[in-house]
PDB file of C-alpha atoms in Angstrom:
ATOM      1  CA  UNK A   1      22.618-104.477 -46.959  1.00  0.00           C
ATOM      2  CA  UNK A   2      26.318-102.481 -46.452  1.00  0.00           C
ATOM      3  CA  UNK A   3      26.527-100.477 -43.310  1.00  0.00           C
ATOM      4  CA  UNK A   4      26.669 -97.215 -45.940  1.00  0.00           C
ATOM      5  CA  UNK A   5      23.437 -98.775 -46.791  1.00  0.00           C
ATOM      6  CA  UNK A   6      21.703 -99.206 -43.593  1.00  0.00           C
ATOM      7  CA  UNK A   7      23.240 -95.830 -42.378  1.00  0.00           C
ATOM      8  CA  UNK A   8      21.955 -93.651 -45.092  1.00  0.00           C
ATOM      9  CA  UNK A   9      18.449 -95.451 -44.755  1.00  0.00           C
ATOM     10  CA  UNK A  10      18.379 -94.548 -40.718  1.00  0.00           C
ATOM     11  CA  UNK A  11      19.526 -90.952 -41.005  1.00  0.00           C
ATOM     12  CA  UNK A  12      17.056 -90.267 -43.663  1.00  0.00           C
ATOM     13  CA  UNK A  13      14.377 -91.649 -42.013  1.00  0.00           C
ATOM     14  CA  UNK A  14      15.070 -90.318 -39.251  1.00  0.00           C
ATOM     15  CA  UNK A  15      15.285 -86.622 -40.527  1.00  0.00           C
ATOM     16  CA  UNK A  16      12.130 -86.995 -42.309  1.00  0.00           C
ATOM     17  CA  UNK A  17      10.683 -88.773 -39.198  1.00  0.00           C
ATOM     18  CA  UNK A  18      11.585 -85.715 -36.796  1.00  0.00           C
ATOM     19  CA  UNK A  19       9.859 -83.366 -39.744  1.00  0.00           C
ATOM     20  CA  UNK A  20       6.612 -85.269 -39.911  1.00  0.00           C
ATOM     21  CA  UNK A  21       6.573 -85.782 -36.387  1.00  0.00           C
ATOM     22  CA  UNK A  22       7.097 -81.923 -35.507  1.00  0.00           C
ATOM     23  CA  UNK A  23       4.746 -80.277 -38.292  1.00  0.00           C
ATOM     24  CA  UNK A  24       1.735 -83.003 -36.638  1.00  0.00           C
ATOM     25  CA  UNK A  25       2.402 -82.083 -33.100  1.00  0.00           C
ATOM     26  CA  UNK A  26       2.628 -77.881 -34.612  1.00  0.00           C
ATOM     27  CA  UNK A  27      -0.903 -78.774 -36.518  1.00  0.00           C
ATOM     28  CA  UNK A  28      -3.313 -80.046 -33.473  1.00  0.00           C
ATOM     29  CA  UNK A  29      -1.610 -77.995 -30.873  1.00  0.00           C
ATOM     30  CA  UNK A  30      -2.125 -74.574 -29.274  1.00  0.00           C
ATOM     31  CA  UNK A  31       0.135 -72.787 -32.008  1.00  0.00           C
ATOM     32  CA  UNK A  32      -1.523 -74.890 -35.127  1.00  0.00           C
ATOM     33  CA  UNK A  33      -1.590 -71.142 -36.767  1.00  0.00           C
ATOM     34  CA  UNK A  34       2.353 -71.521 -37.155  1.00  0.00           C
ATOM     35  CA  UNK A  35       3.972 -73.095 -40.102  1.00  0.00           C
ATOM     36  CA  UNK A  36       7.673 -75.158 -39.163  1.00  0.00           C
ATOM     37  CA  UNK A  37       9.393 -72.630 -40.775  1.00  0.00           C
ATOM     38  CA  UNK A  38       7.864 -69.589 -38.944  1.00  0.00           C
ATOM     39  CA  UNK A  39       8.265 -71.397 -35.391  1.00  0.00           C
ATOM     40  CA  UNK A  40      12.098 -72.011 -36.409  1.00  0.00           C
ATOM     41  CA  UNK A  41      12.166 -68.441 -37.265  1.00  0.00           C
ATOM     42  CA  UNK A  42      10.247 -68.060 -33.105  1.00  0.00           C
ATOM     43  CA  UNK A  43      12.529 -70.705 -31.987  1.00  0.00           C
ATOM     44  CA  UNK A  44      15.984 -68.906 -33.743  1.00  0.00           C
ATOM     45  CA  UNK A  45      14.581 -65.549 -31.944  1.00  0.00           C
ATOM     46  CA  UNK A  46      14.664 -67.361 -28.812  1.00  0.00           C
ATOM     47  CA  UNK A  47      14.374 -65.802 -25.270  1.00  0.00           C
ATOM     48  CA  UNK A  48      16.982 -63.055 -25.541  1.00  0.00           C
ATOM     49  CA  UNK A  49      15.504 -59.294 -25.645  1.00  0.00           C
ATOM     50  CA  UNK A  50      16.068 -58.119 -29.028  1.00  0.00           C
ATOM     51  CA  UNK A  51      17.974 -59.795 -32.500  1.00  0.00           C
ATOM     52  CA  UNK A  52      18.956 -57.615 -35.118  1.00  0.00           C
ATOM     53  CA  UNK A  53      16.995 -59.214 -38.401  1.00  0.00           C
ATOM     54  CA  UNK A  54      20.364 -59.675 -40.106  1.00  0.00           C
ATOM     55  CA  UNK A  55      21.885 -61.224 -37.466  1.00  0.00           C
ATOM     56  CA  UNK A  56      18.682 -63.837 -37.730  1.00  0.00           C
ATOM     57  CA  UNK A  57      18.609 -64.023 -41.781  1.00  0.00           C
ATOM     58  CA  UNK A  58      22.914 -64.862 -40.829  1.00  0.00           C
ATOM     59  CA  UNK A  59      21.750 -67.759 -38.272  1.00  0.00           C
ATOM     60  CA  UNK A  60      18.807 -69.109 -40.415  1.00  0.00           C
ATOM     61  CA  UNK A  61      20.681 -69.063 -43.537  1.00  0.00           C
ATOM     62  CA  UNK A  62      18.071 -67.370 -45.211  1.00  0.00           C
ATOM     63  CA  UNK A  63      17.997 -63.616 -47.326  1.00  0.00           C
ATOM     64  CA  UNK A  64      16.769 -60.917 -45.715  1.00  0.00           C
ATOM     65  CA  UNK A  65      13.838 -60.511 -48.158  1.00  0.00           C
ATOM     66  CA  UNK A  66      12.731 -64.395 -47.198  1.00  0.00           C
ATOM     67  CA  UNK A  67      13.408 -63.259 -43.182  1.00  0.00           C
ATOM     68  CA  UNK A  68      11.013 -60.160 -43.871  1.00  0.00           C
ATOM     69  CA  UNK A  69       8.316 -62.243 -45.365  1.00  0.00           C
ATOM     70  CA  UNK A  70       8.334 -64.809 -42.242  1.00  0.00           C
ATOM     71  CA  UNK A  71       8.377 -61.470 -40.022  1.00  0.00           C
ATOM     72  CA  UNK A  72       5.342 -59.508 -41.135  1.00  0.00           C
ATOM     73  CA  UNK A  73       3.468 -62.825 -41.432  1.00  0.00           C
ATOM     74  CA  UNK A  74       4.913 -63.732 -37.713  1.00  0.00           C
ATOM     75  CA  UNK A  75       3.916 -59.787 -37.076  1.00  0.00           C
ATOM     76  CA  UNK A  76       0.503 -60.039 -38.160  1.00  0.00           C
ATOM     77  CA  UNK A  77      -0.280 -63.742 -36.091  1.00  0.00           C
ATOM     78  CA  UNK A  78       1.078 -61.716 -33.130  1.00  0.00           C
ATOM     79  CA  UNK A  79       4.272 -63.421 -32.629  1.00  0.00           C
ATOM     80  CA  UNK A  80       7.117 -61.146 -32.762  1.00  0.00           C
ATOM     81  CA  UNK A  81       7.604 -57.184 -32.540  1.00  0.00           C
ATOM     82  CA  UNK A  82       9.863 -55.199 -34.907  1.00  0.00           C
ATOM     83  CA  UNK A  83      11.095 -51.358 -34.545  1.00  0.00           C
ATOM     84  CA  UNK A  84      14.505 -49.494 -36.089  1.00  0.00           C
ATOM     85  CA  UNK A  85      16.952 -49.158 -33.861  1.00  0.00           C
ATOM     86  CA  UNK A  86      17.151 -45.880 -32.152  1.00  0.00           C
ATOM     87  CA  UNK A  87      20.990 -45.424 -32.043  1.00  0.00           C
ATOM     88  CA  UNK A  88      21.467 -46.859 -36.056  1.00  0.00           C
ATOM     89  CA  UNK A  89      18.355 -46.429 -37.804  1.00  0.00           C
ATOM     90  CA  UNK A  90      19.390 -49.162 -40.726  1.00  0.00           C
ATOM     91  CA  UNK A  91      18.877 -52.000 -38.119  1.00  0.00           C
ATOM     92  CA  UNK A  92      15.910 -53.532 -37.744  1.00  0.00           C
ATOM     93  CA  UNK A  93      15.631 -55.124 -34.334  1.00  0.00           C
ATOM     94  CA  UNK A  94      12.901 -58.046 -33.536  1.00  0.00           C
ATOM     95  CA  UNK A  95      12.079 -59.830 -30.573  1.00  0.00           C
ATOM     96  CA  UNK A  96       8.970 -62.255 -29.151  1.00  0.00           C
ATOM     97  CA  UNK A  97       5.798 -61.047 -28.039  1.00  0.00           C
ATOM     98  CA  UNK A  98       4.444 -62.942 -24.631  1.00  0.00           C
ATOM     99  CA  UNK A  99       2.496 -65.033 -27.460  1.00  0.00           C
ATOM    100  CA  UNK A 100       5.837 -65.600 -29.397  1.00  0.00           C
ATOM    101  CA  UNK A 101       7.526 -66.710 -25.809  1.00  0.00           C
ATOM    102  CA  UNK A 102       4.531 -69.271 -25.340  1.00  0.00           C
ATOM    103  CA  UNK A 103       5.398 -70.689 -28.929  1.00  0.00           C
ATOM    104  CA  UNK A 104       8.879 -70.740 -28.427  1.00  0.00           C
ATOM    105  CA  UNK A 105       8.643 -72.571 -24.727  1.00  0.00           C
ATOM    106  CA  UNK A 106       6.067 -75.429 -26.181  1.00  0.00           C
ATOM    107  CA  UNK A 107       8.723 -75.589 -28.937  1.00  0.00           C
ATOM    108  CA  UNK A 108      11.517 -76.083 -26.543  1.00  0.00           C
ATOM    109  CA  UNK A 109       9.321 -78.443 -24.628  1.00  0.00           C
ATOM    110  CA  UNK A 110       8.778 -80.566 -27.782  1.00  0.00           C
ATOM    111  CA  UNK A 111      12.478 -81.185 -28.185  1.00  0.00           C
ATOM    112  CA  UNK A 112      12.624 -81.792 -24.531  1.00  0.00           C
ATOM    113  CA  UNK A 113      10.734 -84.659 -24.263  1.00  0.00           C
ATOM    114  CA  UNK A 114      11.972 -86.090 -28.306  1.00  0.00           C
ATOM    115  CA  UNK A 115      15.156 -86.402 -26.743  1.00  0.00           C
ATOM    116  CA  UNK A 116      13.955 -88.048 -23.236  1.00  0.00           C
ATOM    117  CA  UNK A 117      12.035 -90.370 -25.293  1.00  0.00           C
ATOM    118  CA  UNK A 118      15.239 -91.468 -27.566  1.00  0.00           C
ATOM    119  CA  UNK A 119      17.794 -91.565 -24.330  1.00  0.00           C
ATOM    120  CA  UNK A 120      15.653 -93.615 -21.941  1.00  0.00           C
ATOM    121  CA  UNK A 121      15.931 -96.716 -23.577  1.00  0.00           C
ATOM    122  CA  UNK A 122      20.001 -96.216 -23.659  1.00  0.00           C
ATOM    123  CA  UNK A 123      22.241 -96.999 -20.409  1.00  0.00           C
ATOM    124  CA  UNK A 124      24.705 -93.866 -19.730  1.00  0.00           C
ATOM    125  CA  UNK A 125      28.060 -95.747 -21.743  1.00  0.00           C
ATOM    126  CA  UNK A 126      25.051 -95.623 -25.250  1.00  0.00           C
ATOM    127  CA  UNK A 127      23.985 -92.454 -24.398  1.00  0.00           C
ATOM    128  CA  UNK A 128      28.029 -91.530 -24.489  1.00  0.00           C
ATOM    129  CA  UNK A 129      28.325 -93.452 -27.522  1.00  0.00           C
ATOM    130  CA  UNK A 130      25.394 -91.783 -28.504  1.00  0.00           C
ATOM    131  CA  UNK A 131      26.096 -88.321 -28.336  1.00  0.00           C
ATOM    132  CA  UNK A 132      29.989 -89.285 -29.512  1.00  0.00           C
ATOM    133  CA  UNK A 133      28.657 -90.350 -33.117  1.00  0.00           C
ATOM    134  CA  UNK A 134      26.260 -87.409 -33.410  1.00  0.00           C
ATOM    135  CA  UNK A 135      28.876 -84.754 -32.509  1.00  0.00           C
ATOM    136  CA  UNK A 136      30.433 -86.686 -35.234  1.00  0.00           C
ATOM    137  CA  UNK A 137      28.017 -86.477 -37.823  1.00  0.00           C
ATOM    138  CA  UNK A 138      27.077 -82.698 -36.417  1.00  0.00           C
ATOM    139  CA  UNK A 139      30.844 -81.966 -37.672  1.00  0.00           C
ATOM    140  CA  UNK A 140      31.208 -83.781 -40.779  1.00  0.00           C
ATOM    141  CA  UNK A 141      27.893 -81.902 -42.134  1.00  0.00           C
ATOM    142  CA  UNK A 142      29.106 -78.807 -40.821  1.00  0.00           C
ATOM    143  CA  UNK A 143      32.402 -79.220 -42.776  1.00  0.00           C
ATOM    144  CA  UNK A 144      30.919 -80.830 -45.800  1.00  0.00           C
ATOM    145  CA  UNK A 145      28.587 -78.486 -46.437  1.00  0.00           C
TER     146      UNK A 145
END
């Protein structure tokens, strides 16, 4: 097998691995209401106070009509607030209710310990290596496409 070969087998492995791996944990834990999509939309949200919804549709690469959707169903689990803005009454601002925070921290826990479990097995000059090649990739992708 070519390195092309082998390459192209890892990374899409590994993508789908991360998927599957992500939607089980979402399915038996306390958030098992959530679909990925709607905790990316949480986890895009994030901490901060308030996003505009464009701003999020912009960031999630998604319309604004497939943003609303994931909104009133994230509305309606108790997730996330929306309300106009007072100064501009065309923006639509959402943030996290203290439910949505939860969801978003077990989230950002989840990553947390995915990427503890892939560096501990790597001394710090892999771990360089590492996170050299993925920048790498992260660029190419972002240029590619």
């Amino acid at each position: 097998m070519s390195n092309h070969e082998t390459v192209n087998e890892i990374l899409v492995r590994l993508f789908a691995n991360i998927l599957d791996i992500e939607e089980k944990c979402l399915k038996i834990g306390d958030f098992s209401d959530l679909s990925i999509s709607e905790m990316h939309v949480i986890d895009n949200i994030g901490l901060t106070k308030e996003r505009t919804m464009s701003d999020t549709a912009k960031d999630l690469k998604v319309t604004s009509g497939t943003l609303t959707t994931a909104i009133d169903n994230l509305i309606k689990k108790g997730y996330v607030i929306r309300r106009r803005s007072a100064e501009d009454r065309r923006v639509v601002k959402i943030k996290l209710t203290e439910k949505g925070k939860e969801a978003f921290k077990s989230h950002e826990d989840f990553h947390k310990d995915l990427v503890i479990s892939a560096l501990q097995q790597l001394n710090s000059h892999e771990e360089e290596v590492l996170i050299k090649v993925l920048a790498n990739i992260d660029v190419f992708f972002k240029n590619k496409y």
